[in-house]
Amino acid sequence: MKQSNPFVFTTGVLGYPILFVLLIWIVFWFEIRFGISFNNFGVRPGEVKGLRGILFSPFIHGDIKHLFNNTIPLFVLSMSLFYFYRKISWPVLIIGLLLTGILTWSIGRPANHIGASGIIYMLATFLFFKGIFSKYYRLVALSLIVVFLYGGMLWYVTPINPEISWEGHLSGLISGFALSVIYRKNSIKSPKYEWEKPEYSEKEDLFMQHFDENGNFIERRFETNEEEEEPEDESGITYRYFYKKSESKSKE
């Protein structure tokens, strides 16, 4: 039985990431248009009121630079999640968002922690480790691409800049790794080649018949039918085609 293709491009692969980015930009536009700030809806560690930021903070950004730096990697990484891990994409995204927010609330400094960077770190870490754990060549290639594009983000899980929520970054990294471990057994199985299947017979393999028991190449010619007959058509006329072997070229 033929296995279904695990990598299927659907409207959600593009639609959901576009929706996430669009919501973030709408919130930012709303703040600029009406001159208000939603910063108080960010994660405020140690405060019960600050727990609401677990859901709201990914949609709030301080300025256009902050917004631009987050929306592009968020779009790329979330699209990769929905394409390569379609069956577990929503659990990873929702659990990752909640876990990242809770960890930030637990270890963060007393301030408003806003932005989608924690989710970005969660997605990047999950995609990297999940691909490594799977040992499937496409997913491993995705892991290498993630490292190539976003490996430099690792520096920002340390307090090198007081204006950056390194606690949110670290929380996202921890959450992504934890989710990759939890879902490590849901890896896509690598396809088996013909010679890896139990029913494979080396004697019936046309390619292997070109080699002897010592591995030496042997040129073989496979016989074809001397005569092939076509069925009668509707007019009742029968056409016969003959194929004759000849060492010299036949004359027309």
PDB file of C-alpha atoms in Angstrom:
ATOM      1  CA  MET A   1       0.000   0.000   0.000  1.00  0.00           C
ATOM      2  CA  LYS A   2       1.370   3.373  -0.989  1.00  0.00           C
ATOM      3  CA  GLN A   3       2.100   5.744   1.892  1.00  0.00           C
ATOM      4  CA  SER A   4       0.502   9.166   1.790  1.00  0.00           C
ATOM      5  CA  ASN A   5       2.787  12.113   1.342  1.00  0.00           C
ATOM      6  CA  PRO A   6       3.429  13.687   4.783  1.00  0.00           C
ATOM      7  CA  PHE A   7       4.366  17.025   3.213  1.00  0.00           C
ATOM      8  CA  VAL A   8       1.268  18.562   1.696  1.00  0.00           C
ATOM      9  CA  PHE A   9       0.969  22.223   0.773  1.00  0.00           C
ATOM     10  CA  THR A  10      -2.418  23.504   1.935  1.00  0.00           C
ATOM     11  CA  THR A  11      -3.946  26.943   2.225  1.00  0.00           C
ATOM     12  CA  GLY A  12      -3.185  26.888   5.950  1.00  0.00           C
ATOM     13  CA  VAL A  13       0.559  26.704   5.316  1.00  0.00           C
ATOM     14  CA  LEU A  14       0.430  30.299   4.056  1.00  0.00           C
ATOM     15  CA  GLY A  15      -2.910  31.397   5.479  1.00  0.00           C
ATOM     16  CA  TYR A  16      -2.238  30.965   9.191  1.00  0.00           C
ATOM     17  CA  PRO A  17       1.203  32.662   9.197  1.00  0.00           C
ATOM     18  CA  ILE A  18      -0.237  35.560   7.175  1.00  0.00           C
ATOM     19  CA  LEU A  19      -3.096  35.835   9.686  1.00  0.00           C
ATOM     20  CA  PHE A  20      -0.673  35.949  12.634  1.00  0.00           C
ATOM     21  CA  VAL A  21       1.445  38.652  11.013  1.00  0.00           C
ATOM     22  CA  LEU A  22      -1.634  40.617   9.951  1.00  0.00           C
ATOM     23  CA  LEU A  23      -3.040  40.640  13.497  1.00  0.00           C
ATOM     24  CA  ILE A  24       0.277  41.909  14.868  1.00  0.00           C
ATOM     25  CA  TRP A  25       0.394  44.728  12.318  1.00  0.00           C
ATOM     26  CA  ILE A  26      -3.262  45.642  12.982  1.00  0.00           C
ATOM     27  CA  VAL A  27      -2.574  45.966  16.708  1.00  0.00           C
ATOM     28  CA  PHE A  28       0.436  48.175  16.010  1.00  0.00           C
ATOM     29  CA  TRP A  29      -1.560  50.298  13.530  1.00  0.00           C
ATOM     30  CA  PHE A  30      -4.343  50.678  16.102  1.00  0.00           C
ATOM     31  CA  GLU A  31      -1.871  52.001  18.675  1.00  0.00           C
ATOM     32  CA  ILE A  32      -0.402  54.516  16.220  1.00  0.00           C
ATOM     33  CA  ARG A  33      -3.757  55.575  14.786  1.00  0.00           C
ATOM     34  CA  PHE A  34      -5.429  56.280  18.115  1.00  0.00           C
ATOM     35  CA  GLY A  35      -2.340  57.238  20.112  1.00  0.00           C
ATOM     36  CA  ILE A  36      -2.669  54.531  22.753  1.00  0.00           C
ATOM     37  CA  SER A  37      -0.313  51.904  24.129  1.00  0.00           C
ATOM     38  CA  PHE A  38      -0.996  48.283  24.965  1.00  0.00           C
ATOM     39  CA  ASN A  39       2.318  47.779  26.756  1.00  0.00           C
ATOM     40  CA  ASN A  40       0.510  47.245  30.045  1.00  0.00           C
ATOM     41  CA  PHE A  41      -0.956  44.074  28.557  1.00  0.00           C
ATOM     42  CA  GLY A  42       2.493  42.500  28.376  1.00  0.00           C
ATOM     43  CA  VAL A  43       3.808  39.808  30.693  1.00  0.00           C
ATOM     44  CA  ARG A  44       4.522  41.315  34.132  1.00  0.00           C
ATOM     45  CA  PRO A  45       6.476  38.726  36.150  1.00  0.00           C
ATOM     46  CA  GLY A  46       5.320  38.066  39.685  1.00  0.00           C
ATOM     47  CA  GLU A  47       1.974  39.843  39.257  1.00  0.00           C
ATOM     48  CA  VAL A  48      -1.311  38.022  38.861  1.00  0.00           C
ATOM     49  CA  LYS A  49      -2.505  40.769  36.534  1.00  0.00           C
ATOM     50  CA  GLY A  50       0.579  40.197  34.425  1.00  0.00           C
ATOM     51  CA  LEU A  51      -0.569  36.694  33.519  1.00  0.00           C
ATOM     52  CA  ARG A  52      -2.829  38.140  30.813  1.00  0.00           C
ATOM     53  CA  GLY A  53       0.307  38.994  28.889  1.00  0.00           C
ATOM     54  CA  ILE A  54       0.828  35.287  28.193  1.00  0.00           C
ATOM     55  CA  LEU A  55      -1.879  35.587  25.537  1.00  0.00           C
ATOM     56  CA  PHE A  56      -1.580  39.269  24.579  1.00  0.00           C
ATOM     57  CA  SER A  57       2.148  40.038  24.640  1.00  0.00           C
ATOM     58  CA  PRO A  58       3.043  38.294  21.317  1.00  0.00           C
ATOM     59  CA  PHE A  59       0.802  40.793  19.502  1.00  0.00           C
ATOM     60  CA  ILE A  60       2.292  43.914  21.130  1.00  0.00           C
ATOM     61  CA  HIS A  61       5.470  45.645  19.905  1.00  0.00           C
ATOM     62  CA  GLY A  62       7.266  48.772  20.990  1.00  0.00           C
ATOM     63  CA  ASP A  63       8.221  50.328  17.638  1.00  0.00           C
ATOM     64  CA  ILE A  64       8.388  49.651  13.911  1.00  0.00           C
ATOM     65  CA  LYS A  65      11.885  48.147  14.137  1.00  0.00           C
ATOM     66  CA  HIS A  66      10.782  45.730  16.827  1.00  0.00           C
ATOM     67  CA  LEU A  67       7.739  44.835  14.745  1.00  0.00           C
ATOM     68  CA  PHE A  68       9.686  44.328  11.515  1.00  0.00           C
ATOM     69  CA  ASN A  69      12.385  42.199  13.167  1.00  0.00           C
ATOM     70  CA  ASN A  70       9.772  39.851  14.613  1.00  0.00           C
ATOM     71  CA  THR A  71       7.174  39.467  11.872  1.00  0.00           C
ATOM     72  CA  ILE A  72       9.522  38.168   9.161  1.00  0.00           C
ATOM     73  CA  PRO A  73      11.029  35.260  11.165  1.00  0.00           C
ATOM     74  CA  LEU A  74       7.600  34.565  12.676  1.00  0.00           C
ATOM     75  CA  PHE A  75       6.147  34.167   9.189  1.00  0.00           C
ATOM     76  CA  VAL A  76       8.991  31.944   7.932  1.00  0.00           C
ATOM     77  CA  LEU A  77       9.154  29.691  10.994  1.00  0.00           C
ATOM     78  CA  SER A  78       5.403  29.292  11.448  1.00  0.00           C
ATOM     79  CA  MET A  79       5.040  28.456   7.747  1.00  0.00           C
ATOM     80  CA  SER A  80       7.732  25.783   8.160  1.00  0.00           C
ATOM     81  CA  LEU A  81       5.883  24.399  11.170  1.00  0.00           C
ATOM     82  CA  PHE A  82       2.564  24.112   9.325  1.00  0.00           C
ATOM     83  CA  TYR A  83       4.166  22.515   6.270  1.00  0.00           C
ATOM     84  CA  PHE A  84       6.626  20.037   7.775  1.00  0.00           C
ATOM     85  CA  TYR A  85       4.721  19.217  10.978  1.00  0.00           C
ATOM     86  CA  ARG A  86       1.125  19.600   9.878  1.00  0.00           C
ATOM     87  CA  LYS A  87      -0.382  17.075  12.335  1.00  0.00           C
ATOM     88  CA  ILE A  88       1.178  18.573  15.457  1.00  0.00           C
ATOM     89  CA  SER A  89       1.444  22.204  14.359  1.00  0.00           C
ATOM     90  CA  TRP A  90      -1.422  23.586  16.450  1.00  0.00           C
ATOM     91  CA  PRO A  91      -0.523  21.738  19.686  1.00  0.00           C
ATOM     92  CA  VAL A  92       3.081  22.899  19.331  1.00  0.00           C
ATOM     93  CA  LEU A  93       2.040  26.488  18.687  1.00  0.00           C
ATOM     94  CA  ILE A  94      -0.548  26.738  21.472  1.00  0.00           C
ATOM     95  CA  ILE A  95       1.402  24.821  24.118  1.00  0.00           C
ATOM     96  CA  GLY A  96       4.571  26.656  23.134  1.00  0.00           C
ATOM     97  CA  LEU A  97       2.882  30.040  23.482  1.00  0.00           C
ATOM     98  CA  LEU A  98       1.511  29.202  26.928  1.00  0.00           C
ATOM     99  CA  LEU A  99       4.699  27.579  28.196  1.00  0.00           C
ATOM    100  CA  THR A 100       6.889  30.438  26.949  1.00  0.00           C
ATOM    101  CA  GLY A 101       4.636  33.003  28.608  1.00  0.00           C
ATOM    102  CA  ILE A 102       4.504  31.128  31.920  1.00  0.00           C
ATOM    103  CA  LEU A 103       8.287  30.741  32.052  1.00  0.00           C
ATOM    104  CA  THR A 104       8.757  34.421  31.242  1.00  0.00           C
ATOM    105  CA  TRP A 105       6.336  35.331  34.015  1.00  0.00           C
ATOM    106  CA  SER A 106       8.273  33.085  36.393  1.00  0.00           C
ATOM    107  CA  ILE A 107      11.868  34.192  35.695  1.00  0.00           C
ATOM    108  CA  GLY A 108      11.496  37.646  34.145  1.00  0.00           C
ATOM    109  CA  ARG A 109      12.510  41.003  35.562  1.00  0.00           C
ATOM    110  CA  PRO A 110       9.740  43.276  36.965  1.00  0.00           C
ATOM    111  CA  ALA A 111       8.803  44.991  33.696  1.00  0.00           C
ATOM    112  CA  ASN A 112       6.429  44.700  30.742  1.00  0.00           C
ATOM    113  CA  HIS A 113       7.675  41.917  28.486  1.00  0.00           C
ATOM    114  CA  ILE A 114       6.162  42.345  25.026  1.00  0.00           C
ATOM    115  CA  GLY A 115       6.745  41.009  21.525  1.00  0.00           C
ATOM    116  CA  ALA A 116       6.613  37.747  19.587  1.00  0.00           C
ATOM    117  CA  SER A 117      10.316  37.000  19.965  1.00  0.00           C
ATOM    118  CA  GLY A 118       9.666  34.347  22.614  1.00  0.00           C
ATOM    119  CA  ILE A 119       7.443  32.467  20.151  1.00  0.00           C
ATOM    120  CA  ILE A 120      10.116  32.853  17.464  1.00  0.00           C
ATOM    121  CA  TYR A 121      12.739  31.289  19.734  1.00  0.00           C
ATOM    122  CA  MET A 122      10.314  28.509  20.587  1.00  0.00           C
ATOM    123  CA  LEU A 123       9.640  27.743  16.912  1.00  0.00           C
ATOM    124  CA  ALA A 124      13.290  27.921  15.867  1.00  0.00           C
ATOM    125  CA  THR A 125      14.402  25.630  18.696  1.00  0.00           C
ATOM    126  CA  PHE A 126      11.595  23.154  18.069  1.00  0.00           C
ATOM    127  CA  LEU A 127      12.268  22.962  14.324  1.00  0.00           C
ATOM    128  CA  PHE A 128      15.980  22.474  14.900  1.00  0.00           C
ATOM    129  CA  PHE A 129      15.864  19.732  17.528  1.00  0.00           C
ATOM    130  CA  LYS A 130      12.814  17.982  16.073  1.00  0.00           C
ATOM    131  CA  GLY A 131      14.584  17.668  12.731  1.00  0.00           C
ATOM    132  CA  ILE A 132      17.720  16.290  14.388  1.00  0.00           C
ATOM    133  CA  PHE A 133      15.719  13.771  16.420  1.00  0.00           C
ATOM    134  CA  SER A 134      13.778  12.597  13.358  1.00  0.00           C
ATOM    135  CA  LYS A 135      16.910  11.663  11.342  1.00  0.00           C
ATOM    136  CA  TYR A 136      14.800  12.202   8.225  1.00  0.00           C
ATOM    137  CA  TYR A 137      16.837  13.911   5.530  1.00  0.00           C
ATOM    138  CA  ARG A 138      14.305  16.640   4.708  1.00  0.00           C
ATOM    139  CA  LEU A 139      13.770  17.560   8.351  1.00  0.00           C
ATOM    140  CA  VAL A 140      17.501  17.492   9.076  1.00  0.00           C
ATOM    141  CA  ALA A 141      17.971  19.836   6.115  1.00  0.00           C
ATOM    142  CA  LEU A 142      15.335  22.126   7.642  1.00  0.00           C
ATOM    143  CA  SER A 143      17.271  22.098  10.925  1.00  0.00           C
ATOM    144  CA  LEU A 144      20.432  23.204   9.122  1.00  0.00           C
ATOM    145  CA  ILE A 145      18.537  25.982   7.337  1.00  0.00           C
ATOM    146  CA  VAL A 146      17.150  27.213  10.666  1.00  0.00           C
ATOM    147  CA  VAL A 147      20.654  27.297  12.134  1.00  0.00           C
ATOM    148  CA  PHE A 148      21.980  29.117   9.088  1.00  0.00           C
ATOM    149  CA  LEU A 149      19.248  31.766   9.145  1.00  0.00           C
ATOM    150  CA  TYR A 150      18.666  32.234  12.852  1.00  0.00           C
ATOM    151  CA  GLY A 151      21.644  30.728  14.652  1.00  0.00           C
ATOM    152  CA  GLY A 152      22.813  34.193  15.649  1.00  0.00           C
ATOM    153  CA  MET A 153      19.760  34.580  17.870  1.00  0.00           C
ATOM    154  CA  LEU A 154      21.422  32.349  20.439  1.00  0.00           C
ATOM    155  CA  TRP A 155      23.402  35.326  21.774  1.00  0.00           C
ATOM    156  CA  TYR A 156      20.207  37.053  22.865  1.00  0.00           C
ATOM    157  CA  VAL A 157      19.238  34.436  25.444  1.00  0.00           C
ATOM    158  CA  THR A 158      21.798  36.137  27.694  1.00  0.00           C
ATOM    159  CA  PRO A 159      21.477  39.610  29.259  1.00  0.00           C
ATOM    160  CA  ILE A 160      23.662  41.446  26.734  1.00  0.00           C
ATOM    161  CA  ASN A 161      21.141  44.249  26.212  1.00  0.00           C
ATOM    162  CA  PRO A 162      19.019  45.572  29.118  1.00  0.00           C
ATOM    163  CA  GLU A 163      16.287  46.714  26.695  1.00  0.00           C
ATOM    164  CA  ILE A 164      15.763  43.190  25.332  1.00  0.00           C
ATOM    165  CA  SER A 165      13.737  40.571  27.170  1.00  0.00           C
ATOM    166  CA  TRP A 166      16.354  37.845  27.244  1.00  0.00           C
ATOM    167  CA  GLU A 167      14.122  36.033  29.723  1.00  0.00           C
ATOM    168  CA  GLY A 168      11.458  35.705  27.024  1.00  0.00           C
ATOM    169  CA  HIS A 169      14.047  34.434  24.565  1.00  0.00           C
ATOM    170  CA  LEU A 170      15.376  31.887  27.048  1.00  0.00           C
ATOM    171  CA  SER A 171      11.840  30.790  27.894  1.00  0.00           C
ATOM    172  CA  GLY A 172      11.102  30.246  24.204  1.00  0.00           C
ATOM    173  CA  LEU A 173      14.287  28.229  23.772  1.00  0.00           C
ATOM    174  CA  ILE A 174      13.455  25.995  26.748  1.00  0.00           C
ATOM    175  CA  SER A 175       9.864  25.562  25.563  1.00  0.00           C
ATOM    176  CA  GLY A 176      10.900  24.641  22.025  1.00  0.00           C
ATOM    177  CA  PHE A 177      13.392  22.057  23.231  1.00  0.00           C
ATOM    178  CA  ALA A 178      10.863  20.547  25.641  1.00  0.00           C
ATOM    179  CA  LEU A 179       8.266  20.224  22.871  1.00  0.00           C
ATOM    180  CA  SER A 180      10.786  18.619  20.517  1.00  0.00           C
ATOM    181  CA  VAL A 181      11.486  15.995  23.186  1.00  0.00           C
ATOM    182  CA  ILE A 182       7.785  15.432  23.871  1.00  0.00           C
ATOM    183  CA  TYR A 183       6.990  14.952  20.175  1.00  0.00           C
ATOM    184  CA  ARG A 184      10.205  13.189  19.208  1.00  0.00           C
ATOM    185  CA  LYS A 185       8.359   9.875  18.618  1.00  0.00           C
ATOM    186  CA  ASN A 186       5.969  11.446  16.125  1.00  0.00           C
ATOM    187  CA  SER A 187       8.739  11.663  13.539  1.00  0.00           C
ATOM    188  CA  ILE A 188       8.012  10.926   9.911  1.00  0.00           C
ATOM    189  CA  LYS A 189       9.305   7.537   8.853  1.00  0.00           C
ATOM    190  CA  SER A 190      11.931   7.553   6.156  1.00  0.00           C
ATOM    191  CA  PRO A 191      10.765   5.904   2.912  1.00  0.00           C
ATOM    192  CA  LYS A 192      12.103   2.416   2.232  1.00  0.00           C
ATOM    193  CA  TYR A 193      13.799   1.635  -1.044  1.00  0.00           C
ATOM    194  CA  GLU A 194      13.009  -1.554  -2.924  1.00  0.00           C
ATOM    195  CA  TRP A 195      16.088  -3.366  -1.609  1.00  0.00           C
ATOM    196  CA  GLU A 196      15.111  -2.531   1.979  1.00  0.00           C
ATOM    197  CA  LYS A 197      11.726  -4.228   1.763  1.00  0.00           C
ATOM    198  CA  PRO A 198      11.313  -7.780   3.156  1.00  0.00           C
ATOM    199  CA  GLU A 199       9.889  -9.129  -0.091  1.00  0.00           C
ATOM    200  CA  TYR A 200      12.850  -7.920  -2.127  1.00  0.00           C
ATOM    201  CA  SER A 201      14.508 -10.596  -4.278  1.00  0.00           C
ATOM    202  CA  GLU A 202      17.948  -9.932  -5.697  1.00  0.00           C
ATOM    203  CA  LYS A 203      17.469 -12.539  -8.430  1.00  0.00           C
ATOM    204  CA  GLU A 204      14.383 -10.762  -9.768  1.00  0.00           C
ATOM    205  CA  ASP A 205      16.023  -7.324  -9.746  1.00  0.00           C
ATOM    206  CA  LEU A 206      16.767  -6.389 -13.364  1.00  0.00           C
ATOM    207  CA  PHE A 207      19.563  -4.093 -12.304  1.00  0.00           C
ATOM    208  CA  MET A 208      21.325  -6.699 -10.166  1.00  0.00           C
ATOM    209  CA  GLN A 209      21.143  -9.200 -13.016  1.00  0.00           C
ATOM    210  CA  HIS A 210      23.827  -7.152 -14.757  1.00  0.00           C
ATOM    211  CA  PHE A 211      26.376  -8.259 -12.132  1.00  0.00           C
ATOM    212  CA  ASP A 212      27.865 -11.609 -11.311  1.00  0.00           C
ATOM    213  CA  GLU A 213      28.493 -13.028  -7.838  1.00  0.00           C
ATOM    214  CA  ASN A 214      31.823 -11.145  -7.670  1.00  0.00           C
ATOM    215  CA  GLY A 215      30.261  -7.813  -8.500  1.00  0.00           C
ATOM    216  CA  ASN A 216      31.598  -7.696 -12.062  1.00  0.00           C
ATOM    217  CA  PHE A 217      29.433  -6.011 -14.652  1.00  0.00           C
ATOM    218  CA  ILE A 218      27.896  -8.316 -17.243  1.00  0.00           C
ATOM    219  CA  GLU A 219      26.142  -7.006 -20.308  1.00  0.00           C
ATOM    220  CA  ARG A 220      22.844  -8.784 -20.737  1.00  0.00           C
ATOM    221  CA  ARG A 221      20.243  -8.500 -23.443  1.00  0.00           C
ATOM    222  CA  PHE A 222      16.705  -9.247 -22.442  1.00  0.00           C
ATOM    223  CA  GLU A 223      14.686 -11.110 -25.025  1.00  0.00           C
ATOM    224  CA  THR A 224      11.559  -9.575 -26.519  1.00  0.00           C
ATOM    225  CA  ASN A 225       8.661 -11.308 -28.203  1.00  0.00           C
ATOM    226  CA  GLU A 226       9.377 -12.271 -31.819  1.00  0.00           C
ATOM    227  CA  GLU A 227       5.843 -11.499 -32.810  1.00  0.00           C
ATOM    228  CA  GLU A 228       3.292  -9.154 -31.381  1.00  0.00           C
ATOM    229  CA  GLU A 229      -0.289  -9.159 -32.510  1.00  0.00           C
ATOM    230  CA  GLU A 230      -2.691  -6.284 -32.138  1.00  0.00           C
ATOM    231  CA  PRO A 231      -6.372  -6.946 -31.539  1.00  0.00           C
ATOM    232  CA  GLU A 232      -8.855  -6.379 -34.292  1.00  0.00           C
ATOM    233  CA  ASP A 233     -10.336  -2.908 -34.587  1.00  0.00           C
ATOM    234  CA  GLU A 234     -13.995  -2.122 -35.221  1.00  0.00           C
ATOM    235  CA  SER A 235     -13.645  -2.650 -38.986  1.00  0.00           C
ATOM    236  CA  GLY A 236     -12.625  -6.259 -38.459  1.00  0.00           C
ATOM    237  CA  ILE A 237      -9.166  -5.755 -39.927  1.00  0.00           C
ATOM    238  CA  THR A 238      -6.245  -7.293 -38.072  1.00  0.00           C
ATOM    239  CA  TYR A 239      -2.797  -5.656 -38.156  1.00  0.00           C
ATOM    240  CA  ARG A 240       0.241  -7.733 -37.346  1.00  0.00           C
ATOM    241  CA  TYR A 241       3.653  -6.345 -36.489  1.00  0.00           C
ATOM    242  CA  PHE A 242       6.714  -8.497 -36.739  1.00  0.00           C
ATOM    243  CA  TYR A 243      10.041  -7.861 -35.110  1.00  0.00           C
ATOM    244  CA  LYS A 244      12.999  -9.840 -36.459  1.00  0.00           C
ATOM    245  CA  LYS A 245      16.478  -9.786 -35.067  1.00  0.00           C
ATOM    246  CA  SER A 246      19.191  -8.982 -37.572  1.00  0.00           C
ATOM    247  CA  GLU A 247      22.872  -8.226 -37.240  1.00  0.00           C
ATOM    248  CA  SER A 248      22.792  -5.885 -40.207  1.00  0.00           C
ATOM    249  CA  LYS A 249      20.461  -2.974 -40.797  1.00  0.00           C
ATOM    250  CA  SER A 250      17.317  -3.888 -42.673  1.00  0.00           C
ATOM    251  CA  LYS A 251      16.601  -2.249 -46.009  1.00  0.00           C
ATOM    252  CA  GLU A 252      13.415  -0.332 -46.485  1.00  0.00           C
TER     253      GLU A 252
END
